[in-house]
Amino acid sequence: MTTHCSTSTPEIEDVQGSADTRQIAINRVGIKDIRHPVRVKDRSEGEQHTIANFNMYVFLPHNFKGTHMSRFVAILNNHEREISISSFEDMLVEMVELLESEAGHIEMTFPFFVNKTAPVSGVQSLMDYDVTLIGEVENGQPSIFTKVVVPVTSLCPCSKSISDRGAHNQRSHVTVTVSTRDFMWIEEIIELVEAEASSELYSLLKRPDEKFITERAYDNPKFVEDVVRDVAGRLNADPRIESYVVEAENFESIHNHSAYARIEKN
């Protein structure tokens, strides 16, 4: 007698794809803080190779119990080994199609480096900036935003006015989130912000540079309100900018709190 063994694999239940009866949709569901190599356009060097943190979400209708988390990872790995900014929009559209959703959201955050030259000594050093590409798609229509956090120096006009000696200053973060009608270098956004601070920052300075920057900040005092208004004015003058959010946070040196201001244009 011959015994026949079955080689077929039993079907595994898809619990995530089962129905849900609670009648509550989920605005965003997906994965956070997964890292992947990326390539970013660089005005001076052509491109940079870096590592990005991804947050990837889709809308989940009320009648589905869950989404397929593994598909988010598959999208990252099925694209390029190093995802580029030019492929970011394609990946966004692919995500909502593969997960059969009507809306999706991706955040790709990475360090971006600029080689800066000190103002007096001329020594060069790399300065890093946090950059995030934000992609949203709804009903097949994608929208892309670029967010750049620019650290700068701000010097208080009030402190300068009332003090016999010196004035308090602090490091500040100016965050610009823009939607553009045309291509814009990340470096252009950084330079635009740095031009409106009391002074820009450098990774490496000699003593003559430190003297120069200290005096430049003292000659160019700005409240947090001044910074966001001046940056907004520059953005308003650039025809490539469609919409923006400008935020400034001063990490106060004589207070145990921050000063903050924000301007939006839709």
PDB file of C-alpha atoms in Angstrom:
ATOM      1  CA  MET A   1       0.000   0.000   0.000  1.00  0.00           C
ATOM      2  CA  THR A   2       1.321   3.469  -0.901  1.00  0.00           C
ATOM      3  CA  THR A   3       0.713   6.449   1.373  1.00  0.00           C
ATOM      4  CA  HIS A   4       0.338   9.852  -0.368  1.00  0.00           C
ATOM      5  CA  CYS A   5       1.484  12.929   1.613  1.00  0.00           C
ATOM      6  CA  SER A   6      -0.213  16.224   0.896  1.00  0.00           C
ATOM      7  CA  THR A   7       2.211  18.992  -0.216  1.00  0.00           C
ATOM      8  CA  SER A   8      -0.341  21.796  -0.294  1.00  0.00           C
ATOM      9  CA  THR A   9       0.044  24.624   2.212  1.00  0.00           C
ATOM     10  CA  PRO A  10      -3.077  25.343   4.233  1.00  0.00           C
ATOM     11  CA  GLU A  11      -4.477  28.823   3.708  1.00  0.00           C
ATOM     12  CA  ILE A  12      -3.539  31.214   6.531  1.00  0.00           C
ATOM     13  CA  GLU A  13      -6.285  33.457   7.788  1.00  0.00           C
ATOM     14  CA  ASP A  14      -5.916  37.189   7.005  1.00  0.00           C
ATOM     15  CA  VAL A  15      -7.001  38.644  10.339  1.00  0.00           C
ATOM     16  CA  GLN A  16      -6.027  42.227   9.436  1.00  0.00           C
ATOM     17  CA  GLY A  17      -8.201  42.093   6.326  1.00  0.00           C
ATOM     18  CA  SER A  18     -11.272  40.947   8.228  1.00  0.00           C
ATOM     19  CA  ALA A  19     -14.306  43.143   8.834  1.00  0.00           C
ATOM     20  CA  ASP A  20     -14.726  45.488  11.795  1.00  0.00           C
ATOM     21  CA  THR A  21     -18.139  46.423  13.183  1.00  0.00           C
ATOM     22  CA  ARG A  22     -17.287  49.404  15.411  1.00  0.00           C
ATOM     23  CA  GLN A  23     -17.976  51.966  12.642  1.00  0.00           C
ATOM     24  CA  ILE A  24     -14.889  54.074  13.487  1.00  0.00           C
ATOM     25  CA  ALA A  25     -12.374  54.993  10.755  1.00  0.00           C
ATOM     26  CA  ILE A  26      -8.677  55.546  11.563  1.00  0.00           C
ATOM     27  CA  ASN A  27      -7.126  58.696  10.101  1.00  0.00           C
ATOM     28  CA  ARG A  28      -3.551  57.391  10.089  1.00  0.00           C
ATOM     29  CA  VAL A  29      -2.221  53.896  10.659  1.00  0.00           C
ATOM     30  CA  GLY A  30       1.159  52.532   9.632  1.00  0.00           C
ATOM     31  CA  ILE A  31       4.782  52.411  10.755  1.00  0.00           C
ATOM     32  CA  LYS A  32       7.118  54.923  12.427  1.00  0.00           C
ATOM     33  CA  ASP A  33      10.882  55.380  12.686  1.00  0.00           C
ATOM     34  CA  ILE A  34      12.091  52.930  10.077  1.00  0.00           C
ATOM     35  CA  ARG A  35      15.473  53.868   8.591  1.00  0.00           C
ATOM     36  CA  HIS A  36      16.459  53.558   4.948  1.00  0.00           C
ATOM     37  CA  PRO A  37      19.276  54.930   2.722  1.00  0.00           C
ATOM     38  CA  VAL A  38      18.391  57.959   0.599  1.00  0.00           C
ATOM     39  CA  ARG A  39      20.005  60.156  -2.062  1.00  0.00           C
ATOM     40  CA  VAL A  40      19.441  63.913  -1.885  1.00  0.00           C
ATOM     41  CA  LYS A  41      20.256  66.590  -4.476  1.00  0.00           C
ATOM     42  CA  ASP A  42      23.159  68.793  -3.433  1.00  0.00           C
ATOM     43  CA  ARG A  43      23.802  72.137  -5.180  1.00  0.00           C
ATOM     44  CA  SER A  44      27.605  71.937  -4.855  1.00  0.00           C
ATOM     45  CA  GLU A  45      28.359  68.208  -4.960  1.00  0.00           C
ATOM     46  CA  GLY A  46      25.509  66.875  -7.102  1.00  0.00           C
ATOM     47  CA  GLU A  47      23.994  64.648  -4.432  1.00  0.00           C
ATOM     48  CA  GLN A  48      24.430  63.439  -0.867  1.00  0.00           C
ATOM     49  CA  HIS A  49      24.086  59.890   0.411  1.00  0.00           C
ATOM     50  CA  THR A  50      22.483  59.781   3.855  1.00  0.00           C
ATOM     51  CA  ILE A  51      20.067  57.844   6.074  1.00  0.00           C
ATOM     52  CA  ALA A  52      16.451  58.893   6.575  1.00  0.00           C
ATOM     53  CA  ASN A  53      13.832  58.045   9.178  1.00  0.00           C
ATOM     54  CA  PHE A  54      10.482  57.243   7.592  1.00  0.00           C
ATOM     55  CA  ASN A  55       6.965  57.534   9.009  1.00  0.00           C
ATOM     56  CA  MET A  56       4.397  55.961   6.664  1.00  0.00           C
ATOM     57  CA  TYR A  57       0.633  56.021   7.227  1.00  0.00           C
ATOM     58  CA  VAL A  58      -2.612  55.403   5.355  1.00  0.00           C
ATOM     59  CA  PHE A  59      -6.280  56.066   6.055  1.00  0.00           C
ATOM     60  CA  LEU A  60      -8.174  52.970   7.240  1.00  0.00           C
ATOM     61  CA  PRO A  61     -11.931  52.822   6.556  1.00  0.00           C
ATOM     62  CA  HIS A  62     -14.253  51.929   9.411  1.00  0.00           C
ATOM     63  CA  ASN A  63     -15.104  48.495   8.002  1.00  0.00           C
ATOM     64  CA  PHE A  64     -11.510  47.101   7.996  1.00  0.00           C
ATOM     65  CA  LYS A  65      -9.954  45.670  11.152  1.00  0.00           C
ATOM     66  CA  GLY A  66      -6.351  46.543  10.268  1.00  0.00           C
ATOM     67  CA  THR A  67      -3.822  47.440   7.580  1.00  0.00           C
ATOM     68  CA  HIS A  68      -0.979  45.279   6.252  1.00  0.00           C
ATOM     69  CA  MET A  69       2.086  46.630   8.057  1.00  0.00           C
ATOM     70  CA  SER A  70       4.574  44.505   6.096  1.00  0.00           C
ATOM     71  CA  ARG A  71       3.559  46.231   2.869  1.00  0.00           C
ATOM     72  CA  PHE A  72       5.015  49.547   4.077  1.00  0.00           C
ATOM     73  CA  VAL A  73       8.419  47.910   4.500  1.00  0.00           C
ATOM     74  CA  ALA A  74       8.083  46.178   1.142  1.00  0.00           C
ATOM     75  CA  ILE A  75       7.464  49.530  -0.570  1.00  0.00           C
ATOM     76  CA  LEU A  76      10.732  50.914   0.822  1.00  0.00           C
ATOM     77  CA  ASN A  77      12.727  47.866  -0.209  1.00  0.00           C
ATOM     78  CA  ASN A  78      11.095  47.379  -3.608  1.00  0.00           C
ATOM     79  CA  HIS A  79      11.978  50.892  -4.711  1.00  0.00           C
ATOM     80  CA  GLU A  80      15.634  51.829  -5.012  1.00  0.00           C
ATOM     81  CA  ARG A  81      18.318  50.749  -2.595  1.00  0.00           C
ATOM     82  CA  GLU A  82      18.717  54.483  -1.992  1.00  0.00           C
ATOM     83  CA  ILE A  83      15.437  56.330  -2.329  1.00  0.00           C
ATOM     84  CA  SER A  84      15.765  59.683  -4.086  1.00  0.00           C
ATOM     85  CA  ILE A  85      13.709  62.832  -3.715  1.00  0.00           C
ATOM     86  CA  SER A  86      12.551  62.386  -7.306  1.00  0.00           C
ATOM     87  CA  SER A  87      11.101  58.932  -6.487  1.00  0.00           C
ATOM     88  CA  PHE A  88       9.447  60.129  -3.260  1.00  0.00           C
ATOM     89  CA  GLU A  89       6.191  61.165  -4.933  1.00  0.00           C
ATOM     90  CA  ASP A  90       5.969  57.877  -6.859  1.00  0.00           C
ATOM     91  CA  MET A  91       6.445  55.959  -3.615  1.00  0.00           C
ATOM     92  CA  LEU A  92       3.668  57.978  -1.976  1.00  0.00           C
ATOM     93  CA  VAL A  93       1.165  57.147  -4.740  1.00  0.00           C
ATOM     94  CA  GLU A  94       2.278  53.502  -4.789  1.00  0.00           C
ATOM     95  CA  MET A  95       1.678  53.216  -1.037  1.00  0.00           C
ATOM     96  CA  VAL A  96      -2.006  54.160  -1.147  1.00  0.00           C
ATOM     97  CA  GLU A  97      -2.580  51.923  -4.170  1.00  0.00           C
ATOM     98  CA  LEU A  98      -0.890  48.880  -2.629  1.00  0.00           C
ATOM     99  CA  LEU A  99      -2.699  49.337   0.687  1.00  0.00           C
ATOM    100  CA  GLU A 100      -5.987  50.087  -1.079  1.00  0.00           C
ATOM    101  CA  SER A 101      -6.518  53.355   0.767  1.00  0.00           C
ATOM    102  CA  GLU A 102      -7.956  56.697  -0.296  1.00  0.00           C
ATOM    103  CA  ALA A 103      -5.338  58.775   1.544  1.00  0.00           C
ATOM    104  CA  GLY A 104      -1.736  58.470   2.729  1.00  0.00           C
ATOM    105  CA  HIS A 105       1.081  60.368   4.440  1.00  0.00           C
ATOM    106  CA  ILE A 106       4.878  59.887   4.393  1.00  0.00           C
ATOM    107  CA  GLU A 107       7.560  61.785   6.318  1.00  0.00           C
ATOM    108  CA  MET A 108      11.195  61.313   5.316  1.00  0.00           C
ATOM    109  CA  THR A 109      13.586  63.012   7.784  1.00  0.00           C
ATOM    110  CA  PHE A 110      17.340  63.137   7.195  1.00  0.00           C
ATOM    111  CA  PRO A 111      20.456  65.168   8.073  1.00  0.00           C
ATOM    112  CA  PHE A 112      21.582  67.473   5.272  1.00  0.00           C
ATOM    113  CA  PHE A 113      25.161  68.810   5.282  1.00  0.00           C
ATOM    114  CA  VAL A 114      26.463  72.126   3.972  1.00  0.00           C
ATOM    115  CA  ASN A 115      30.175  72.948   3.721  1.00  0.00           C
ATOM    116  CA  LYS A 116      30.491  76.417   5.259  1.00  0.00           C
ATOM    117  CA  THR A 117      33.398  78.853   5.232  1.00  0.00           C
ATOM    118  CA  ALA A 118      34.150  80.905   8.355  1.00  0.00           C
ATOM    119  CA  PRO A 119      33.773  84.672   7.710  1.00  0.00           C
ATOM    120  CA  VAL A 120      37.337  85.800   8.611  1.00  0.00           C
ATOM    121  CA  SER A 121      39.755  82.856   8.766  1.00  0.00           C
ATOM    122  CA  GLY A 122      38.168  81.017   5.849  1.00  0.00           C
ATOM    123  CA  VAL A 123      38.340  77.617   7.577  1.00  0.00           C
ATOM    124  CA  GLN A 124      35.770  75.187   6.251  1.00  0.00           C
ATOM    125  CA  SER A 125      33.544  72.786   8.157  1.00  0.00           C
ATOM    126  CA  LEU A 126      30.371  70.796   7.606  1.00  0.00           C
ATOM    127  CA  MET A 127      27.178  72.112   9.202  1.00  0.00           C
ATOM    128  CA  ASP A 128      24.195  69.749   9.519  1.00  0.00           C
ATOM    129  CA  TYR A 129      20.526  70.666   9.183  1.00  0.00           C
ATOM    130  CA  ASP A 130      17.423  68.545   9.840  1.00  0.00           C
ATOM    131  CA  VAL A 131      15.318  68.232   6.677  1.00  0.00           C
ATOM    132  CA  THR A 132      11.975  66.485   6.255  1.00  0.00           C
ATOM    133  CA  LEU A 133      10.102  65.712   3.046  1.00  0.00           C
ATOM    134  CA  ILE A 134       6.385  65.466   3.796  1.00  0.00           C
ATOM    135  CA  GLY A 135       4.117  63.805   1.269  1.00  0.00           C
ATOM    136  CA  GLU A 136       0.331  63.629   1.394  1.00  0.00           C
ATOM    137  CA  VAL A 137      -2.012  62.056  -1.131  1.00  0.00           C
ATOM    138  CA  GLU A 138      -5.804  62.168  -1.136  1.00  0.00           C
ATOM    139  CA  ASN A 139      -8.092  60.960  -3.906  1.00  0.00           C
ATOM    140  CA  GLY A 140      -5.055  60.401  -6.131  1.00  0.00           C
ATOM    141  CA  GLN A 141      -3.695  63.949  -5.743  1.00  0.00           C
ATOM    142  CA  PRO A 142      -0.220  64.146  -4.124  1.00  0.00           C
ATOM    143  CA  SER A 143       1.164  67.193  -2.300  1.00  0.00           C
ATOM    144  CA  ILE A 144       4.833  67.547  -1.336  1.00  0.00           C
ATOM    145  CA  PHE A 145       6.252  69.844   1.358  1.00  0.00           C
ATOM    146  CA  THR A 146       9.859  70.497   2.376  1.00  0.00           C
ATOM    147  CA  LYS A 147      10.620  71.248   6.015  1.00  0.00           C
ATOM    148  CA  VAL A 148      14.026  72.607   7.079  1.00  0.00           C
ATOM    149  CA  VAL A 149      15.181  73.358  10.632  1.00  0.00           C
ATOM    150  CA  VAL A 150      17.865  76.073  10.580  1.00  0.00           C
ATOM    151  CA  PRO A 151      19.795  76.804  13.814  1.00  0.00           C
ATOM    152  CA  VAL A 152      20.822  80.461  14.134  1.00  0.00           C
ATOM    153  CA  THR A 153      21.797  83.090  16.716  1.00  0.00           C
ATOM    154  CA  SER A 154      19.316  85.708  17.928  1.00  0.00           C
ATOM    155  CA  LEU A 155      20.216  88.738  20.062  1.00  0.00           C
ATOM    156  CA  CYS A 156      17.540  90.521  22.080  1.00  0.00           C
ATOM    157  CA  PRO A 157      16.900  94.160  21.029  1.00  0.00           C
ATOM    158  CA  CYS A 158      15.414  95.003  24.434  1.00  0.00           C
ATOM    159  CA  SER A 159      18.429  93.633  26.306  1.00  0.00           C
ATOM    160  CA  LYS A 160      20.755  95.646  24.085  1.00  0.00           C
ATOM    161  CA  SER A 161      18.716  98.813  24.576  1.00  0.00           C
ATOM    162  CA  ILE A 162      18.533  98.711  28.387  1.00  0.00           C
ATOM    163  CA  SER A 163      21.961  97.286  29.237  1.00  0.00           C
ATOM    164  CA  ASP A 164      25.128  99.306  29.759  1.00  0.00           C
ATOM    165  CA  ARG A 165      27.275  96.319  28.831  1.00  0.00           C
ATOM    166  CA  GLY A 166      26.418  93.598  26.326  1.00  0.00           C
ATOM    167  CA  ALA A 167      23.089  91.955  25.530  1.00  0.00           C
ATOM    168  CA  HIS A 168      21.752  88.457  26.007  1.00  0.00           C
ATOM    169  CA  ASN A 169      21.667  86.203  22.996  1.00  0.00           C
ATOM    170  CA  GLN A 170      20.799  82.576  22.371  1.00  0.00           C
ATOM    171  CA  ARG A 171      20.699  79.824  19.835  1.00  0.00           C
ATOM    172  CA  SER A 172      17.409  79.638  17.970  1.00  0.00           C
ATOM    173  CA  HIS A 173      15.698  77.228  15.603  1.00  0.00           C
ATOM    174  CA  VAL A 174      13.914  78.665  12.596  1.00  0.00           C
ATOM    175  CA  THR A 175      11.731  76.038  10.906  1.00  0.00           C
ATOM    176  CA  VAL A 176      10.443  76.641   7.395  1.00  0.00           C
ATOM    177  CA  THR A 177       7.925  74.326   5.722  1.00  0.00           C
ATOM    178  CA  VAL A 178       7.250  75.176   2.080  1.00  0.00           C
ATOM    179  CA  SER A 179       5.243  73.970  -0.875  1.00  0.00           C
ATOM    180  CA  THR A 180       6.823  75.140  -4.142  1.00  0.00           C
ATOM    181  CA  ARG A 181       5.638  75.655  -7.687  1.00  0.00           C
ATOM    182  CA  ASP A 182       9.117  75.002  -9.071  1.00  0.00           C
ATOM    183  CA  PHE A 183      12.357  73.351  -7.995  1.00  0.00           C
ATOM    184  CA  MET A 184      14.179  74.947  -5.064  1.00  0.00           C
ATOM    185  CA  TRP A 185      17.488  73.853  -3.559  1.00  0.00           C
ATOM    186  CA  ILE A 186      17.527  72.973   0.131  1.00  0.00           C
ATOM    187  CA  GLU A 187      20.551  75.268   0.395  1.00  0.00           C
ATOM    188  CA  GLU A 188      18.442  78.197  -0.852  1.00  0.00           C
ATOM    189  CA  ILE A 189      15.987  77.770   2.010  1.00  0.00           C
ATOM    190  CA  ILE A 190      18.850  77.586   4.508  1.00  0.00           C
ATOM    191  CA  GLU A 191      20.541  80.707   3.125  1.00  0.00           C
ATOM    192  CA  LEU A 192      17.251  82.626   3.093  1.00  0.00           C
ATOM    193  CA  VAL A 193      16.733  81.945   6.801  1.00  0.00           C
ATOM    194  CA  GLU A 194      20.337  82.602   7.838  1.00  0.00           C
ATOM    195  CA  ALA A 195      20.283  85.982   6.105  1.00  0.00           C
ATOM    196  CA  GLU A 196      17.433  87.108   8.394  1.00  0.00           C
ATOM    197  CA  ALA A 197      18.926  85.961  11.734  1.00  0.00           C
ATOM    198  CA  SER A 198      21.116  88.038  14.039  1.00  0.00           C
ATOM    199  CA  SER A 199      23.884  85.725  12.844  1.00  0.00           C
ATOM    200  CA  GLU A 200      24.262  82.335  11.212  1.00  0.00           C
ATOM    201  CA  LEU A 201      26.100  79.461  12.878  1.00  0.00           C
ATOM    202  CA  TYR A 202      29.265  77.551  11.938  1.00  0.00           C
ATOM    203  CA  SER A 203      30.702  74.249  13.145  1.00  0.00           C
ATOM    204  CA  LEU A 204      34.298  75.515  13.227  1.00  0.00           C
ATOM    205  CA  LEU A 205      35.504  79.030  14.093  1.00  0.00           C
ATOM    206  CA  LYS A 206      38.824  80.669  14.912  1.00  0.00           C
ATOM    207  CA  ARG A 207      39.063  83.552  17.393  1.00  0.00           C
ATOM    208  CA  PRO A 208      38.822  86.277  14.698  1.00  0.00           C
ATOM    209  CA  ASP A 209      35.661  84.557  13.399  1.00  0.00           C
ATOM    210  CA  GLU A 210      34.154  84.413  16.878  1.00  0.00           C
ATOM    211  CA  LYS A 211      34.802  88.145  17.356  1.00  0.00           C
ATOM    212  CA  PHE A 212      33.254  88.934  13.976  1.00  0.00           C
ATOM    213  CA  ILE A 213      30.099  86.860  14.627  1.00  0.00           C
ATOM    214  CA  THR A 214      29.623  88.197  18.155  1.00  0.00           C
ATOM    215  CA  GLU A 215      29.795  91.777  16.899  1.00  0.00           C
ATOM    216  CA  ARG A 216      27.604  91.051  13.892  1.00  0.00           C
ATOM    217  CA  ALA A 217      24.868  89.656  16.146  1.00  0.00           C
ATOM    218  CA  TYR A 218      25.175  92.672  18.447  1.00  0.00           C
ATOM    219  CA  ASP A 219      24.725  94.999  15.461  1.00  0.00           C
ATOM    220  CA  ASN A 220      21.710  93.002  14.212  1.00  0.00           C
ATOM    221  CA  PRO A 221      19.364  92.398  17.196  1.00  0.00           C
ATOM    222  CA  LYS A 222      16.046  90.675  16.503  1.00  0.00           C
ATOM    223  CA  PHE A 223      13.034  89.560  18.496  1.00  0.00           C
ATOM    224  CA  VAL A 224      11.489  86.220  17.632  1.00  0.00           C
ATOM    225  CA  GLU A 225       8.680  88.221  15.967  1.00  0.00           C
ATOM    226  CA  ASP A 226      11.244  90.026  13.771  1.00  0.00           C
ATOM    227  CA  VAL A 227      12.741  86.777  12.575  1.00  0.00           C
ATOM    228  CA  VAL A 228       9.480  85.157  11.425  1.00  0.00           C
ATOM    229  CA  ARG A 229       8.306  88.378   9.750  1.00  0.00           C
ATOM    230  CA  ASP A 230      11.597  88.912   7.922  1.00  0.00           C
ATOM    231  CA  VAL A 231      11.751  85.295   6.731  1.00  0.00           C
ATOM    232  CA  ALA A 232       8.091  85.464   5.653  1.00  0.00           C
ATOM    233  CA  GLY A 233       8.847  88.622   3.681  1.00  0.00           C
ATOM    234  CA  ARG A 234      11.603  86.821   1.783  1.00  0.00           C
ATOM    235  CA  LEU A 235       9.291  83.877   1.056  1.00  0.00           C
ATOM    236  CA  ASN A 236       6.521  86.224  -0.121  1.00  0.00           C
ATOM    237  CA  ALA A 237       8.953  87.731  -2.633  1.00  0.00           C
ATOM    238  CA  ASP A 238       9.896  84.367  -4.182  1.00  0.00           C
ATOM    239  CA  PRO A 239       7.447  83.368  -6.962  1.00  0.00           C
ATOM    240  CA  ARG A 240       8.387  79.690  -6.548  1.00  0.00           C
ATOM    241  CA  ILE A 241       6.820  79.561  -3.077  1.00  0.00           C
ATOM    242  CA  GLU A 242       3.170  78.504  -3.091  1.00  0.00           C
ATOM    243  CA  SER A 243       2.519  78.204   0.644  1.00  0.00           C
ATOM    244  CA  TYR A 244       4.599  78.158   3.810  1.00  0.00           C
ATOM    245  CA  VAL A 245       4.807  77.929   7.582  1.00  0.00           C
ATOM    246  CA  VAL A 246       7.591  79.825   9.368  1.00  0.00           C
ATOM    247  CA  GLU A 247       8.329  79.079  13.021  1.00  0.00           C
ATOM    248  CA  ALA A 248      11.015  80.488  15.284  1.00  0.00           C
ATOM    249  CA  GLU A 249      11.934  79.254  18.749  1.00  0.00           C
ATOM    250  CA  ASN A 250      14.475  81.076  20.902  1.00  0.00           C
ATOM    251  CA  PHE A 251      16.012  78.915  23.620  1.00  0.00           C
ATOM    252  CA  GLU A 252      16.256  81.807  26.050  1.00  0.00           C
ATOM    253  CA  SER A 253      19.563  82.265  27.884  1.00  0.00           C
ATOM    254  CA  ILE A 254      18.124  84.266  30.836  1.00  0.00           C
ATOM    255  CA  HIS A 255      14.751  82.470  31.155  1.00  0.00           C
ATOM    256  CA  ASN A 256      13.763  78.868  31.767  1.00  0.00           C
ATOM    257  CA  HIS A 257      11.401  78.907  28.799  1.00  0.00           C
ATOM    258  CA  SER A 258      11.478  79.510  25.047  1.00  0.00           C
ATOM    259  CA  ALA A 259      10.078  82.390  23.022  1.00  0.00           C
ATOM    260  CA  TYR A 260       8.062  81.260  19.973  1.00  0.00           C
ATOM    261  CA  ALA A 261       6.387  82.777  16.908  1.00  0.00           C
ATOM    262  CA  ARG A 262       4.683  81.330  13.821  1.00  0.00           C
ATOM    263  CA  ILE A 263       3.378  82.668  10.504  1.00  0.00           C
ATOM    264  CA  GLU A 264       1.348  80.665   7.986  1.00  0.00           C
ATOM    265  CA  LYS A 265       0.432  81.397   4.396  1.00  0.00           C
ATOM    266  CA  ASN A 266      -1.852  78.994   2.513  1.00  0.00           C
TER     267      ASN A 266
END
